[in-house]
Amino acid sequence: MAVQIDFEACIACGCCSDACPTGSLELKGRVVYHDEFCTGCKACIELCPVACIKLPEDVKA
Amino acid sequence: MFDLAVVGAGPAGLLAALIAARKGMGVVLIDKRRDVGRITRACCQQLIMDDGYEGESVQAAAGKISFPANAFALEYGGPLQATTDMWYISPENRRIHFTRPGKKPIVTRFDKGALLRGLHEKAHAAGVEIYPAAVVYDVKDYNGWVELAIAGGGNHSLVAARKVIAADGANSRTVAAAGLNEGRQVISTGLSVIYECQGVAGVDSDEYRVYCGTAFGSNAPVHVYPSLTNPGVVNILVGTGRRPPEIVFNKFIREGRAAAAFRDAKVVSRSGSGFRMFSGPLATPHKGGILAIGDAAAYIEVEVQGALMCGWHAGQAAVDEFQGEGGWAKYTAWWRKAFPFFDPLALRAIRAGNLVGFYADDMLDYLFGLLEGQEVEGSYSPYRFPLLLWGAVMQFKDRIVRERPDVWEKVKKTAVLCGLEAK
C-alpha cells in the first residue's frame, strides 16, 4: 500500500505523522515516507491541511 | 528504563519534563521534530489576557510570563506585542471595535519558538534526555512500566519507562494507543492554514481584524493580523472543515468583498494544521502509568498558557505518582477545576460565538451596524467573547424587534445560549 505526496505543496507541518498509526511518516525538514509500513488507512490524508497526500488511484482519476 | 517518558516537546511536555527532572527523576523527552524550537504547525502564539481565563490571570512583562494563581513564572526573552484593538468586519464594511477598559491588552502575542527554545535549553541542562525526530506510534502498559514503540530515521525501536506523560497535542497518537479515547468519539475534522503575506498595506502592528461573512469567500471568520517577527508581513488565517484552505484563501484575496485590500498579497510562508475534534475532553486523563495533558486530553484547545499550566502540574504529579502518592488523581482534580470545558454553561456560551454559520450576511451587516461607533469590551476567550458581544447587542433589543424581526428570532436563540434575558 502506498500514498503519494506532492512535495511542492507539502509544508512539513507534521499533521500526517501525528495521524499515522504505523510511524510511516517522518518529519525531516520535509516529510519522509516509509511505504513498507503503510497500511493505506488514509488517516494522514484526512488531517493534511494542504491536501498534498493522495492515494495512487485518486491521483490517476 | 527511564523513570518518566514525556511524549511531545510543546509547551506542556517541555515544562513537565523540566519540572520532573529538577525533582530528581530520570526523564526522556521524545518529539517528532528534529528542531524543537522550529514551529512548523499553525498554532496558538498568543496569551489570552482575560482575568480568570482557565482559572488564571496571566501576566506578561519583559523577560517573564507569570501565572500568579498557579504560583509559577517562566523566563521568556523573546518579543511581546500587546493587541489592544480588534475589529470585526461585516461584508458591507460595518465594523465593531473591541477594546478593554484602560486599553488593557486583549491578547499578548509572543514568539513561541523563543519560548520553546528557552524551555528546551533548561530541560537539557536539568538532565532530560532528548530524542528528536522520533514518532511514538504505539504504547503498551505492563502494569508497573510502559513500553513505547517509536519510529525515526526509518528504524523502529522501543523505549521503556515507569511513567508516561502524553503531551503530543490534539491528534495525540499516544492517547489513542493507550486506549484513553474510549468513550469519546471523533465528531469532525478541522483544517486551518496561516498564510504569511507581503504586499498587504494598512494593517498596524497592534491591530487584529476578523472578517465575518460568506461574501468574503469563507464560511468561517478570516483572521488578519501583522506578523510579530517579520516587519511588513501580515498573517491571514483561514479555517475550514473539509474544503481545502487553499481554495478559501484564494477566494478571500481575489474574489471576496475585501479583495481590494489583499489582491497584491504575496505568500511568503504557510503553516497549517489538521485536527480531529472529539465529542468531549478526557474527564479522567490517566490510565495505568500514563497521564495525558494539554490538548492531548482537551476538548477546546487549551492554548499555550493552558499547556504551560498543565506541564507545571504534571511534572509534580509524575513525581508523586512515581512515589505512590496518587499524583495522577491530584492532577485530575486540578484539571477538571481549571478548564472551562468542564462547565456546561461555558460550553453553551461557545455556541453563541457562531456568527458566519448562523447569521446571513445582511444580518451581520445590520448587527455590526448597531454597534458601530462605540467601543465594545473585547475578549479572545471563546467562552467569554460571546457574552460580551451579545450583552452589547441586547442593549438594542427593542430596536431589533421593531426593525428586523427576522434577526431578532435568531438573536433570541443566541442570547439564551449566553444566559441573557431574551423574552
Coordinates of C-alpha atoms in Angstrom, one line a residue:
Chain A
M1 CA 0.0 0.0 0.0
A2 CA 1.3 3.5 -0.8
V3 CA 0.3 7.1 -0.7
Q4 CA 1.7 9.8 -3.0
I5 CA 2.9 13.0 -1.6
D6 CA 3.1 16.2 -3.6
F7 CA 6.3 17.7 -2.2
E8 CA 5.7 21.1 -3.9
A9 CA 2.6 21.6 -1.9
C10 CA 3.9 19.9 1.4
I11 CA 4.5 22.5 4.2
A12 CA 6.1 19.9 6.6
C13 CA 3.7 20.7 9.4
G14 CA 3.7 17.2 10.7
C15 CA 0.0 16.6 10.9
C16 CA 0.4 13.4 8.9
S17 CA 3.0 12.0 11.2
D18 CA 0.6 12.7 14.1
A19 CA -2.1 10.7 12.4
C20 CA -0.1 7.8 11.1
P21 CA -0.7 4.6 13.2
T22 CA 2.4 2.8 12.0
G23 CA 5.1 5.5 12.2
S24 CA 5.4 5.6 8.4
L25 CA 5.6 9.3 8.1
E26 CA 8.6 11.2 9.4
L27 CA 9.5 14.9 9.6
K28 CA 12.9 15.8 8.3
G29 CA 12.5 19.4 7.1
R30 CA 10.1 17.8 4.7
V31 CA 8.1 14.6 5.1
V32 CA 9.8 11.3 4.6
Y33 CA 7.6 8.4 3.8
H34 CA 8.4 4.7 4.5
D35 CA 5.9 2.8 2.5
E36 CA 6.9 -0.6 3.8
F37 CA 5.0 0.1 7.0
C38 CA 2.0 1.9 5.4
T39 CA -1.4 0.2 5.6
G40 CA -3.3 2.7 3.4
C41 CA -5.6 3.7 6.3
K42 CA -5.9 7.3 5.0
A43 CA -5.5 8.9 8.4
C44 CA -2.8 11.2 7.0
I45 CA -5.0 12.3 4.1
E46 CA -7.7 13.3 6.5
L47 CA -5.5 15.6 8.5
C48 CA -3.3 17.2 5.8
P49 CA -4.3 20.9 5.7
V50 CA -2.9 21.4 2.2
A51 CA -4.3 18.2 0.6
C52 CA -0.9 17.1 -0.6
I53 CA -1.3 13.4 0.2
K54 CA -3.3 11.2 -2.1
L55 CA -3.9 7.5 -2.8
P56 CA -2.5 6.5 -6.2
E57 CA -5.9 5.7 -7.6
D58 CA -7.1 9.3 -6.8
V59 CA -4.0 10.8 -8.5
K60 CA -4.9 9.0 -11.7
A61 CA -8.6 9.9 -11.5
Chain B
M1 CA 14.5 2.0 32.0
F2 CA 13.6 5.7 32.5
D3 CA 11.5 7.0 35.4
L4 CA 9.4 9.1 33.1
A5 CA 8.9 9.4 29.3
V6 CA 7.3 12.5 28.0
V7 CA 5.9 12.4 24.5
G8 CA 5.7 15.8 22.7
A9 CA 8.1 18.7 23.2
G10 CA 5.5 21.5 23.0
P11 CA 4.9 23.9 26.0
A12 CA 3.2 21.2 28.1
G13 CA 5.7 18.4 27.5
L14 CA 8.8 20.5 27.9
L15 CA 7.7 22.1 31.1
A16 CA 6.6 18.7 32.6
A17 CA 9.9 17.1 31.6
L18 CA 11.8 20.0 33.1
I19 CA 9.9 20.0 36.4
A20 CA 10.2 16.2 36.9
A21 CA 13.9 16.3 36.1
R22 CA 14.6 19.1 38.5
K23 CA 12.9 17.0 41.2
G24 CA 15.3 14.1 40.5
M25 CA 13.5 11.9 38.0
G26 CA 15.3 10.3 35.1
V27 CA 13.4 11.7 32.1
V28 CA 13.4 11.1 28.4
L29 CA 11.5 13.6 26.1
I30 CA 10.5 12.3 22.6
D31 CA 9.4 14.6 19.8
K32 CA 8.7 14.1 16.1
R33 CA 10.5 17.3 15.2
R34 CA 14.2 17.5 14.6
D35 CA 14.5 21.0 15.9
V36 CA 12.2 21.5 18.8
G37 CA 12.3 25.4 18.6
R38 CA 11.1 25.5 15.0
I39 CA 7.4 25.9 14.7
T40 CA 6.1 24.1 11.7
R41 CA 2.4 23.8 12.6
A42 CA -0.1 26.6 12.6
C43 CA -1.0 27.2 16.3
C44 CA -1.7 29.5 19.1
Q45 CA 1.1 32.0 19.6
Q46 CA -0.7 34.5 21.9
L47 CA -1.7 34.8 25.5
I48 CA -5.4 35.5 26.3
M49 CA -5.2 38.3 28.8
D50 CA -8.7 37.9 30.4
D51 CA -8.7 37.9 34.2
G52 CA -9.7 34.4 35.3
Y53 CA -9.4 32.6 31.9
E54 CA -8.6 28.9 32.7
G55 CA -8.6 29.9 36.4
E56 CA -5.6 32.2 35.9
S57 CA -4.7 35.8 35.1
V58 CA -1.5 35.6 33.1
Q59 CA 0.9 38.5 33.3
A60 CA 3.5 39.2 30.6
A61 CA 6.3 41.6 31.1
A62 CA 9.8 42.0 29.6
G63 CA 11.6 38.8 30.3
K64 CA 8.9 36.9 32.2
I65 CA 5.5 35.2 31.8
S66 CA 3.8 34.8 35.2
F67 CA 1.0 32.6 36.5
P68 CA 0.1 34.1 39.9
A69 CA -2.8 31.8 40.7
N70 CA -0.7 28.7 39.9
A71 CA 2.3 30.2 41.7
F72 CA 4.9 30.0 39.0
A73 CA 6.7 32.1 36.4
L74 CA 8.8 31.4 33.3
E75 CA 11.7 33.3 31.8
Y76 CA 10.9 34.4 28.3
G77 CA 13.4 36.5 26.4
G78 CA 11.5 37.0 23.1
P79 CA 9.4 39.8 21.8
L80 CA 5.9 40.6 23.2
Q81 CA 3.2 42.6 21.3
A82 CA 0.0 43.7 23.1
T83 CA -3.1 43.7 20.9
T84 CA -5.4 46.3 22.3
D85 CA -7.9 46.7 19.4
M86 CA -9.8 44.1 17.5
W87 CA -12.2 44.9 14.6
Y88 CA -14.9 42.5 13.5
I89 CA -15.9 43.5 9.9
S90 CA -19.1 42.6 8.0
P91 CA -19.5 42.3 4.2
E92 CA -20.8 45.9 3.9
N93 CA -17.8 47.1 6.0
R94 CA -19.7 47.6 9.2
R95 CA -17.1 47.4 12.0
I96 CA -17.4 46.5 15.6
H97 CA -14.4 47.9 17.6
F98 CA -13.4 45.8 20.6
T99 CA -11.2 47.1 23.3
R100 CA -10.8 46.6 27.0
P101 CA -11.2 49.2 29.7
G102 CA -8.0 51.2 30.2
K103 CA -6.7 49.9 26.9
K104 CA -5.5 46.7 28.5
P105 CA -4.4 44.1 26.0
I106 CA -7.0 41.6 24.7
V107 CA -4.2 39.3 23.7
T108 CA -0.4 39.5 24.0
R109 CA 1.4 37.8 21.1
F110 CA 4.8 36.2 21.7
D111 CA 7.3 34.2 19.8
K112 CA 6.5 30.5 20.6
G113 CA 9.8 29.3 19.0
A114 CA 11.7 31.5 21.5
L115 CA 9.7 30.2 24.4
L116 CA 10.2 26.6 23.4
R117 CA 13.9 27.1 22.8
G118 CA 14.3 28.6 26.3
L119 CA 12.5 25.6 27.9
H120 CA 14.5 23.2 25.8
E121 CA 17.8 24.6 27.0
K122 CA 16.6 24.4 30.6
A123 CA 15.3 20.8 30.2
H124 CA 18.7 19.8 28.7
A125 CA 20.6 21.5 31.5
A126 CA 18.4 19.7 34.0
G127 CA 19.5 16.4 32.6
V128 CA 16.4 15.5 30.4
E129 CA 17.5 13.1 27.7
I130 CA 16.0 14.3 24.4
Y131 CA 15.1 12.1 21.4
P132 CA 14.3 14.3 18.5
A133 CA 12.9 13.2 15.1
A134 CA 11.1 10.3 16.6
V135 CA 7.4 9.5 16.4
V136 CA 5.7 7.4 19.1
Y137 CA 3.1 5.2 17.4
D138 CA 2.3 2.5 20.0
V139 CA 2.0 2.2 23.8
K140 CA 1.9 -0.9 26.0
D141 CA 1.2 -0.7 29.7
Y142 CA 2.7 -3.7 31.6
N143 CA 1.3 -2.7 35.0
G144 CA 4.3 -1.0 36.6
W145 CA 6.1 0.1 33.5
V146 CA 5.2 1.2 30.0
E147 CA 6.8 0.4 26.6
L148 CA 6.7 3.0 23.8
A149 CA 7.2 2.0 20.2
I150 CA 9.0 4.7 18.3
A151 CA 9.9 5.3 14.6
G152 CA 12.7 7.5 13.4
G153 CA 15.1 7.5 10.5
G154 CA 13.3 4.6 9.0
N155 CA 14.1 2.5 12.1
H156 CA 11.7 1.2 14.8
S157 CA 12.7 0.9 18.4
L158 CA 11.4 0.6 22.0
V159 CA 11.7 2.9 25.0
A160 CA 10.7 1.7 28.5
A161 CA 9.6 4.0 31.4
R162 CA 7.9 3.7 34.7
K163 CA 5.5 6.5 33.9
V164 CA 4.5 8.3 30.7
I165 CA 3.1 11.8 30.1
A166 CA 1.4 12.1 26.7
A167 CA 1.7 15.7 25.6
D168 CA 1.5 15.2 21.9
G169 CA -1.3 17.5 21.1
A170 CA -4.8 17.4 19.7
N171 CA -4.2 14.5 17.4
S172 CA -2.3 12.5 20.1
R173 CA -1.4 9.0 19.0
T174 CA -0.2 8.2 22.5
V175 CA -3.6 8.8 24.0
A176 CA -5.3 6.7 21.2
A177 CA -2.8 3.9 21.5
A178 CA -3.1 3.8 25.3
G179 CA -6.9 3.3 25.0
L180 CA -7.7 6.6 26.7
N181 CA -10.1 7.7 24.0
E182 CA -12.6 5.0 24.7
G183 CA -15.9 6.8 25.5
R184 CA -15.2 9.8 23.3
Q185 CA -15.7 9.9 19.5
V186 CA -14.2 12.0 16.7
I187 CA -17.1 14.3 15.6
S188 CA -15.3 16.2 12.9
T189 CA -12.1 17.3 11.4
G190 CA -10.9 20.9 11.1
L191 CA -8.2 22.4 8.9
S192 CA -6.6 25.7 9.3
V193 CA -3.7 27.4 7.4
I194 CA -1.9 30.7 8.3
Y195 CA -0.6 32.5 5.2
E196 CA 2.2 34.9 5.8
C197 CA 1.9 37.6 3.2
Q198 CA 3.7 40.6 1.9
G199 CA 2.0 43.4 0.0
V200 CA -0.9 44.0 2.3
A201 CA -1.0 47.6 3.3
G202 CA -2.7 49.3 6.2
V203 CA -2.5 46.7 9.0
D204 CA -1.0 48.3 12.1
S205 CA 1.2 46.4 14.5
D206 CA -1.4 46.4 17.3
E207 CA -4.4 45.7 15.1
Y208 CA -6.4 42.5 14.7
R209 CA -9.1 42.1 12.2
V210 CA -11.8 39.4 11.8
Y211 CA -13.7 39.3 8.6
C212 CA -17.2 37.8 9.1
G213 CA -19.5 36.9 6.2
T214 CA -19.7 34.4 3.3
A215 CA -19.2 37.3 0.9
F216 CA -15.6 37.3 2.0
G217 CA -15.2 33.9 0.5
S218 CA -15.1 31.8 3.7
N219 CA -17.8 30.1 5.7
A220 CA -15.7 30.8 8.8
P221 CA -14.3 34.1 10.1
V222 CA -10.9 35.1 8.5
H223 CA -8.4 36.5 10.9
V224 CA -5.9 39.1 9.7
Y225 CA -3.1 40.4 11.9
P226 CA 0.5 41.6 11.5
S227 CA 3.5 39.2 11.9
L228 CA 5.2 39.6 15.3
T229 CA 8.7 38.9 13.9
N230 CA 8.7 40.0 10.3
P231 CA 8.0 43.7 9.6
G232 CA 5.7 44.3 6.6
V233 CA 4.3 40.8 6.8
V234 CA 0.7 40.2 7.5
N235 CA -0.8 36.8 8.7
I236 CA -4.1 35.6 7.1
L237 CA -5.6 32.7 9.0
V238 CA -8.3 30.7 7.3
G239 CA -10.1 27.7 8.9
T240 CA -12.4 25.2 7.2
G241 CA -14.0 21.8 7.6
R242 CA -13.3 19.6 4.6
R243 CA -12.9 22.4 2.0
P244 CA -9.2 22.8 1.2
P245 CA -8.0 26.1 2.9
E246 CA -6.1 27.0 -0.3
I247 CA -9.4 27.4 -2.2
V248 CA -10.9 29.6 0.6
F249 CA -7.7 31.7 0.8
N250 CA -7.7 32.4 -2.9
K251 CA -11.3 33.4 -2.8
F252 CA -10.6 35.7 0.1
I253 CA -7.8 37.6 -1.5
R254 CA -9.0 37.6 -5.1
E255 CA -12.8 37.5 -5.3
G256 CA -14.1 38.2 -1.8
R257 CA -15.6 41.5 -0.6
A258 CA -12.2 42.5 0.9
A259 CA -10.2 41.5 -2.1
A260 CA -9.2 45.1 -3.0
A261 CA -7.0 45.3 0.2
F262 CA -5.5 41.8 -0.4
R263 CA -5.2 41.4 -4.1
D264 CA -1.5 42.1 -4.2
A265 CA -0.8 39.7 -1.3
K266 CA 2.3 37.6 -1.9
V267 CA 2.5 34.4 0.2
V268 CA 6.0 34.1 1.7
S269 CA 5.3 31.2 4.0
R270 CA 2.5 28.9 5.1
S271 CA 1.9 26.8 8.1
G272 CA -1.1 24.6 8.7
S273 CA -2.8 22.2 10.9
G274 CA -5.4 19.5 10.6
F275 CA -7.1 18.4 13.8
R276 CA -9.6 15.9 15.0
M277 CA -12.4 17.3 17.1
F278 CA -13.7 15.0 19.8
S279 CA -17.1 14.8 21.5
G280 CA -15.6 16.0 24.8
P281 CA -12.5 16.2 27.0
L282 CA -10.9 13.4 28.9
A283 CA -12.5 13.7 32.3
T284 CA -10.1 11.1 33.7
P285 CA -6.9 11.8 31.7
H286 CA -5.0 8.8 33.1
K287 CA -4.9 5.1 32.8
G288 CA -2.3 2.9 34.5
G289 CA 1.1 4.6 34.2
I290 CA 0.0 7.1 31.5
L291 CA -1.2 10.7 32.0
A292 CA -2.5 12.8 29.1
I293 CA -2.0 16.6 29.4
G294 CA -2.7 19.7 27.4
D295 CA -4.5 19.4 24.1
A296 CA -4.0 15.7 24.0
A297 CA -6.7 15.5 26.7
A298 CA -8.7 18.6 25.9
Y299 CA -11.9 19.5 24.1
I300 CA -11.4 23.2 23.3
E301 CA -7.8 24.0 22.7
V302 CA -6.1 25.0 26.0
E303 CA -3.8 27.5 24.3
V304 CA -0.1 27.9 25.2
Q305 CA -0.9 29.3 28.6
G306 CA -3.1 26.3 29.5
A307 CA -0.5 23.9 28.2
L308 CA 2.2 25.5 30.4
M309 CA -0.1 25.2 33.4
C310 CA -0.7 21.5 32.5
G311 CA 3.1 20.9 32.3
W312 CA 3.7 22.6 35.6
H313 CA 1.2 20.5 37.4
A314 CA 2.0 17.3 35.5
G315 CA 5.8 17.5 36.3
Q316 CA 5.0 17.5 40.0
A317 CA 2.2 14.8 39.6
A318 CA 4.7 12.5 37.9
V319 CA 7.0 12.6 41.0
D320 CA 4.0 11.9 43.3
E321 CA 2.7 9.1 41.1
F322 CA 6.2 7.6 40.9
Q323 CA 6.4 7.6 44.7
G324 CA 2.9 6.0 45.0
E325 CA 1.3 9.2 46.3
G326 CA -1.6 9.5 43.9
G327 CA -0.1 12.1 41.6
W328 CA -2.4 11.4 38.6
A329 CA -5.5 11.7 40.9
K330 CA -4.3 15.1 42.2
Y331 CA -3.6 16.3 38.7
T332 CA -7.0 15.2 37.6
A333 CA -8.7 17.2 40.4
W334 CA -6.9 20.3 39.2
W335 CA -7.6 19.6 35.5
R336 CA -11.3 19.4 36.0
K337 CA -11.4 22.6 38.0
A338 CA -9.1 24.7 35.9
F339 CA -10.6 24.2 32.4
P340 CA -13.9 25.8 31.3
F341 CA -14.9 22.9 29.0
F342 CA -16.0 21.0 32.1
D343 CA -18.6 23.7 32.7
P344 CA -21.8 23.2 30.8
L345 CA -22.7 26.9 30.8
A346 CA -19.3 27.8 29.3
L347 CA -19.8 25.3 26.6
R348 CA -23.2 26.7 25.8
A349 CA -21.8 30.2 25.5
I350 CA -19.2 29.0 23.0
R351 CA -22.0 28.1 20.6
A352 CA -23.2 31.7 20.7
G353 CA -19.9 32.7 19.1
N354 CA -21.0 31.1 15.9
L355 CA -21.6 34.2 13.6
V356 CA -21.0 33.3 10.0
G357 CA -22.6 29.9 10.2
F358 CA -25.8 31.1 11.9
Y359 CA -26.4 34.6 10.6
A360 CA -26.9 35.6 6.9
D361 CA -24.5 38.3 5.6
D362 CA -27.2 41.0 5.7
M363 CA -27.9 40.2 9.3
L364 CA -24.3 40.6 10.2
D365 CA -24.3 44.0 8.4
Y366 CA -27.3 45.0 10.5
L367 CA -26.0 43.8 13.8
F368 CA -22.4 45.1 13.3
G369 CA -24.0 48.4 12.2
L370 CA -25.8 48.7 15.5
L371 CA -22.6 48.7 17.4
E372 CA -20.6 50.8 15.0
G373 CA -19.1 53.9 16.6
Q374 CA -18.9 52.6 20.1
E375 CA -16.1 50.7 21.9
V376 CA -17.3 47.2 22.9
E377 CA -15.4 45.3 25.6
G378 CA -13.4 42.6 23.8
S379 CA -12.0 39.2 24.6
Y380 CA -10.2 36.4 22.8
S381 CA -11.6 33.8 25.1
P382 CA -14.1 31.7 23.2
Y383 CA -16.1 31.3 26.4
R384 CA -16.3 35.0 27.2
F385 CA -16.4 36.7 23.8
P386 CA -20.0 35.7 23.1
L387 CA -21.2 37.0 26.4
L388 CA -19.6 40.4 25.8
L389 CA -20.8 40.7 22.2
W390 CA -24.4 39.7 22.8
G391 CA -24.5 41.7 26.0
A392 CA -23.7 44.7 23.9
V393 CA -26.2 43.8 21.1
M394 CA -29.0 43.3 23.7
Q395 CA -28.9 47.0 24.5
F396 CA -30.7 47.4 21.1
K397 CA -33.2 44.7 21.8
D398 CA -36.3 46.9 21.3
R399 CA -35.0 48.4 18.1
I400 CA -34.1 44.9 16.7
V401 CA -37.6 43.6 17.5
R402 CA -39.1 46.6 15.7
E403 CA -36.7 46.9 12.7
R404 CA -35.7 43.3 12.0
P405 CA -38.0 40.7 13.5
D406 CA -36.1 38.0 11.4
V407 CA -32.8 39.0 13.0
W408 CA -34.5 39.0 16.5
E409 CA -35.7 35.4 16.0
K410 CA -32.0 34.4 15.8
V411 CA -30.6 36.8 18.4
K412 CA -33.1 35.4 20.8
K413 CA -31.7 31.9 20.5
T414 CA -28.1 33.2 20.7
A415 CA -28.9 35.3 23.8
V416 CA -30.4 32.2 25.5
L417 CA -27.2 30.3 24.9
C418 CA -25.4 33.2 26.7
G419 CA -27.8 33.0 29.6
L420 CA -29.1 36.5 28.8
E421 CA -32.8 37.5 29.3
A422 CA -34.5 37.3 25.9
K423 CA -38.3 37.4 26.2

